Amino acid sequence: MSLSLDPQAIARFRRLGTLTIFAVYLVILVGGIVRASGAGMGCPDWPTCFGQWVPPTEEAQLPANYHEIYAQRGYESTQFNPVKTWTEYTNRLVGVSIGFLIFLTAWSSRIFLRTDKTIFYLALSSFFLVGFQGWLGSTVVASNLKPIMITLHMLLALGIVALLIYTITRSQRDVIGQLDGSNVSRAVRTVLKVAMAMTLVQVAMGTQVREAVDFIAHEHSYIERQYWRDDFPIIFYVHRSFSSLILFTNLWVVWQLRKNVAPGSLLLRTGYALAGLIVTAILAGVCLDRLGMPAVVQPIHLLMANMIFGCQFFLFMCLGYAQRRDVGGNFTQKEESAY
């Protein structure tokens, strides 16, 4: 497939797509910072912030009756805080940058219309999903940060990343297919499916924990964080214990890769990255549990959870392309349709 296309165009598409994926992860991190710091309503309107395209830096720049103005719009507790305002505004700027990047990615994917139209349509779908994500972000603000809306916003970001990973990996399948995965048991890919399902369950439980933490944080006015743990729901303890199952399941996958693929292989390096992400996520969870919910750790824990799923999905795709080749080194029609 790739032999009939300009290698530079393919490389440009890969770079743009990869940059977009990391930009989505960046907005997830910044969004986590917004949520952990209670800055979600730092800008009570959208797309402007306090009615301005560039938000103010001090309260004197706002109308004297701005409290009444926003109270009439349903935001009675609006109080200008420059740190929270600019934290939320930065979150929006990163989100806008993703819009530009995903547009460039979709535009550069048009080269695949001659060889694999699915890649183009997937990239185009990602572009429209990012637009929908922007609209959903405005709905989050309009809902006065309802937990269910925040959760939907985060889950959609996870879906966009997965779609982008699928698109970029598919565009590179001729290269990835040269990896030697012949000694890796097919059971490894099956276990990876289970591991991904477990990660999604863990993320779902994590969203419930975060919704509870948001309520607790509001009750404590985002201070006295060392006492928040006393009010954690039972789902927190299930979430904490389930992490052990996730760790051992994924470590088995990494162990199988270490035994059966060459040192330095992309498959093994991805496996090591996956193990590192899971260990980091668990350590972040331990810090949240034992060190009084430090605000700096919350977005790290959230980011690691999202990156774990992305890494698992990428490894799953790579293993599939490395194992599903015919004798001549080409994808069979049946195997093409499986992706």
XYZ file of C-alpha atoms in Angstrom:
339
model
C 0.000 0.000 0.000
C 2.578 2.586 1.104
C 4.815 1.962 -1.963
C 2.350 3.827 -4.191
C 2.297 6.873 -1.947
C 4.794 9.638 -1.248
C 6.817 8.512 1.806
C 7.172 12.123 2.928
C 3.402 12.596 2.842
C 2.925 9.430 4.895
C 5.540 10.596 7.407
C 3.871 14.019 7.613
C 0.518 12.390 8.324
C 2.076 10.202 11.006
C 3.783 13.160 12.691
C 0.640 15.290 12.645
C -1.490 12.456 13.973
C 0.991 11.633 16.727
C 1.249 15.308 17.706
C -2.542 15.493 17.856
C -2.683 12.447 20.133
C -0.214 14.040 22.551
C -2.165 17.305 22.366
C -5.320 15.440 23.430
C -3.389 13.953 26.337
C -2.190 17.455 27.201
C -5.750 18.780 27.320
C -6.705 15.815 29.530
C -3.853 16.782 31.873
C -4.831 20.457 31.882
C -8.474 19.485 32.345
C -7.438 17.414 35.347
C -5.613 20.424 36.772
C -8.732 22.529 36.236
C -10.863 19.984 38.033
C -8.425 19.353 40.915
C -7.994 23.079 41.565
C -11.701 23.852 41.355
C -11.079 26.192 38.411
C -13.857 24.781 36.234
C -15.929 27.941 36.629
C -12.914 30.246 36.397
C -14.575 31.356 33.163
C -18.342 31.353 33.781
C -19.221 31.921 30.112
C -18.210 30.381 26.794
C -16.552 30.918 24.345
C -15.572 34.245 25.932
C -14.310 34.500 29.507
C -16.081 37.124 31.610
C -17.327 38.502 28.301
C -13.794 38.975 26.937
C -11.756 36.986 24.400
C -8.667 37.583 26.553
C -9.715 37.302 30.205
C -8.910 39.974 32.779
C -6.016 39.685 35.189
C -7.615 41.606 38.040
C -11.111 42.210 39.339
C -10.924 45.938 38.623
C -11.147 45.142 34.905
C -14.654 43.715 35.370
C -17.919 45.639 35.708
C -18.679 46.615 39.292
C -21.925 44.600 39.179
C -20.473 41.447 37.553
C -21.758 39.344 40.474
C -25.323 40.376 39.675
C -24.797 39.867 35.941
C -23.725 36.263 36.353
C -26.238 35.592 39.116
C -28.970 36.392 36.576
C -27.420 33.777 34.271
C -27.598 31.111 36.976
C -24.100 31.438 38.452
C -24.811 32.958 41.851
C -21.444 32.067 43.385
C -19.288 33.609 40.648
C -16.175 35.113 42.196
C -13.254 36.304 40.091
C -9.986 34.528 40.841
C -7.176 35.297 38.361
C -5.386 31.989 38.905
C -8.521 29.926 38.351
C -9.606 32.093 35.420
C -6.321 31.697 33.579
C -6.116 27.999 34.418
C -9.473 27.434 32.718
C -8.559 29.798 29.870
C -5.340 27.816 29.255
C -7.451 24.675 29.099
C -9.538 26.282 26.365
C -6.484 27.422 24.400
C -5.082 23.890 24.396
C -8.474 22.649 23.233
C -8.448 25.122 20.339
C -4.962 23.959 19.327
C -6.323 20.417 19.042
C -8.930 21.719 16.624
C -6.223 23.074 14.316
C -4.094 19.940 14.627
C -6.943 17.535 13.926
C -7.936 19.606 10.892
C -4.387 19.337 9.530
C -4.371 15.608 10.282
C -7.657 15.079 8.442
C -6.466 17.191 5.514
C -3.174 15.293 5.208
C -5.052 11.956 5.308
C -6.566 12.622 1.881
C -3.519 10.903 0.315
C -4.996 7.574 1.439
C -8.134 8.028 -0.654
C -6.356 6.157 -3.448
C -5.228 3.211 -1.329
C -7.212 2.953 1.901
C -10.248 5.237 2.137
C -10.949 4.008 5.661
C -7.964 5.986 6.956
C -9.331 9.202 5.466
C -12.831 8.632 6.825
C -11.469 7.776 10.276
C -9.386 10.965 10.347
C -12.403 12.958 9.175
C -14.539 11.357 11.892
C -11.931 12.382 14.472
C -12.170 15.961 13.209
C -15.940 16.056 13.672
C -15.656 14.392 17.091
C -13.224 17.092 18.223
C -15.782 19.677 17.096
C -18.453 17.866 19.095
C -16.049 17.766 22.050
C -15.751 21.559 21.852
C -19.542 21.896 21.915
C -19.697 19.470 24.840
C -17.157 21.618 26.664
C -19.476 24.603 26.347
C -22.316 22.427 27.662
C -20.202 21.506 30.675
C -19.847 25.195 31.513
C -23.544 25.849 30.857
C -24.491 22.966 33.166
C -22.505 24.610 35.987
C -20.108 21.635 36.012
C -22.550 18.783 36.469
C -20.452 15.672 37.247
C -22.107 13.539 34.554
C -21.258 16.159 31.907
C -17.629 16.328 33.057
C -17.404 12.534 32.877
C -18.881 12.434 29.364
C -16.412 15.111 28.301
C -13.505 12.994 29.578
C -14.773 9.712 28.100
C -15.171 11.338 24.689
C -11.541 12.480 24.874
C -10.598 8.838 25.540
C -12.580 7.765 22.489
C -10.941 10.406 20.287
C -7.490 9.194 21.329
C -8.406 5.576 20.566
C -9.737 6.547 17.142
C -6.587 8.525 16.347
C -4.349 5.671 17.483
C -6.287 3.272 15.277
C -6.039 5.647 12.309
C -2.300 6.334 12.615
C -1.436 2.699 13.322
C -3.472 1.505 10.348
C -1.651 3.949 8.096
C 1.665 2.411 9.204
C 0.622 -1.230 9.105
C 3.075 -2.179 6.350
C 5.960 -1.032 8.560
C 4.528 -2.453 11.778
C 3.794 -5.716 9.970
C 7.535 -6.262 9.557
C 7.857 -6.726 13.322
C 8.483 -10.310 14.312
C 5.594 -11.418 16.500
C 5.561 -15.021 15.336
C 6.717 -16.399 18.692
C 4.110 -14.483 20.680
C 1.142 -16.635 21.637
C -2.227 -15.588 20.265
C -3.413 -15.778 23.869
C -1.420 -12.614 24.603
C -3.683 -10.576 22.348
C -6.745 -12.157 23.972
C -5.450 -11.225 27.420
C -4.809 -7.713 26.124
C -8.495 -7.485 25.204
C -9.363 -8.470 28.759
C -6.835 -5.955 30.099
C -8.376 -3.159 28.027
C -11.848 -4.071 29.272
C -10.535 -4.031 32.840
C -8.990 -0.613 32.257
C -12.317 0.763 31.001
C -14.059 -0.644 34.077
C -11.376 0.934 36.249
C -11.795 4.278 34.483
C -15.571 4.061 34.971
C -15.079 3.447 38.689
C -12.522 6.245 38.762
C -15.055 8.686 37.320
C -17.457 7.759 40.118
C -14.720 8.338 42.672
C -13.878 11.694 41.081
C -17.532 12.736 41.140
C -17.606 11.930 44.855
C -14.333 13.801 45.383
C -15.736 16.831 43.549
C -18.704 16.884 45.919
C -16.466 16.402 48.975
C -14.070 19.101 47.759
C -16.951 21.534 47.315
C -18.212 20.746 50.806
C -14.721 21.488 52.174
C -14.305 24.596 49.959
C -11.298 22.872 48.352
C -9.297 23.069 51.597
C -8.520 20.595 54.408
C -7.737 17.962 51.784
C -6.362 15.587 54.435
C -9.909 15.024 55.694
C -11.520 14.243 52.339
C -10.637 10.562 52.540
C -12.907 10.133 55.568
C -15.923 10.650 53.300
C -14.879 8.464 50.361
C -17.589 6.086 49.077
C -17.167 2.289 48.995
C -16.444 2.420 45.255
C -13.086 4.007 46.123
C -11.946 0.867 47.936
C -13.111 -1.349 45.082
C -11.274 0.931 42.651
C -8.120 0.741 44.755
C -8.167 -3.056 45.045
C -8.965 -3.586 41.357
C -5.695 -1.891 40.426
C -3.800 -4.965 41.617
C -5.617 -7.187 39.113
C -4.863 -4.715 36.345
C -1.185 -4.607 37.315
C -0.675 -8.389 37.318
C -2.676 -8.917 34.122
C -0.602 -6.398 32.201
C 2.672 -7.576 33.723
C 1.898 -11.055 32.372
C 1.535 -9.549 28.896
C 4.853 -7.691 29.246
C 6.554 -10.867 30.520
C 5.318 -12.797 27.497
C 6.675 -10.102 25.186
C 10.013 -10.076 26.971
C 10.348 -13.827 26.425
C 9.241 -13.917 22.800
C 10.286 -10.764 20.948
C 13.702 -9.320 20.199
C 15.246 -6.798 22.615
C 14.628 -3.281 21.377
C 11.543 -4.291 19.400
C 8.713 -1.773 19.246
C 6.468 -4.425 20.794
C 8.719 -4.836 23.821
C 9.334 -1.106 24.219
C 5.582 -0.504 24.161
C 5.161 -3.240 26.758
C 7.723 -1.615 29.035
C 5.998 1.754 28.572
C 2.692 0.134 29.541
C 4.190 -1.334 32.720
C 5.709 2.042 33.601
C 2.412 3.851 33.125
C 0.549 1.374 35.332
C 3.141 1.570 38.112
C 3.065 5.376 37.939
C -0.749 5.392 38.100
C -0.723 3.101 41.139
C 1.919 5.197 42.900
C -0.143 8.311 42.189
C -3.187 6.548 43.634
C -1.233 5.618 46.757
C -0.172 9.257 47.153
C -3.785 10.403 46.866
C -4.862 7.807 49.412
C -2.088 8.263 51.949
C -0.843 11.828 51.545
C -4.060 13.784 51.905
C -5.155 14.097 48.261
C -2.388 16.429 47.029
C -3.806 18.516 44.204
C -0.734 18.078 41.996
C -1.205 14.291 41.912
C -4.859 14.196 40.853
C -4.313 15.231 37.198
C -1.294 12.890 36.957
C -3.422 9.962 38.109
C -6.110 10.862 35.558
C -3.579 11.245 32.735
C -1.934 7.899 33.502
C -5.306 6.116 33.356
C -5.967 7.531 29.895
C -2.468 6.786 28.634
C -2.662 3.198 29.906
C -5.665 2.492 27.704
C -4.019 4.198 24.739
C -0.832 2.176 25.200
C -2.788 -1.069 25.512
C -4.756 -0.295 22.379
C -1.621 0.568 20.394
C 0.071 -2.652 21.533
C -3.049 -4.614 20.612
C -3.006 -3.127 17.114
C 0.735 -3.684 16.655
C 0.491 -7.317 17.729
C -2.352 -7.838 15.297
C -0.427 -6.440 12.354
C 2.740 -8.299 13.353
C 0.916 -11.640 13.505
C -1.650 -11.413 10.679
C 0.425 -11.680 7.529
C 0.387 -14.254 4.769
C 3.495 -16.108 3.566
C 4.322 -13.322 1.104
C 4.227 -10.690 3.844
C 0.929 -9.121 2.759
C -2.353 -8.705 4.578
C -5.048 -11.106 3.461
C -8.464 -9.708 2.512
C -10.063 -11.358 5.539
C -7.449 -9.872 7.856
C -7.809 -6.420 6.263
C -11.526 -6.441 7.042
C -10.837 -7.503 10.636
C -9.370 -4.075 11.277
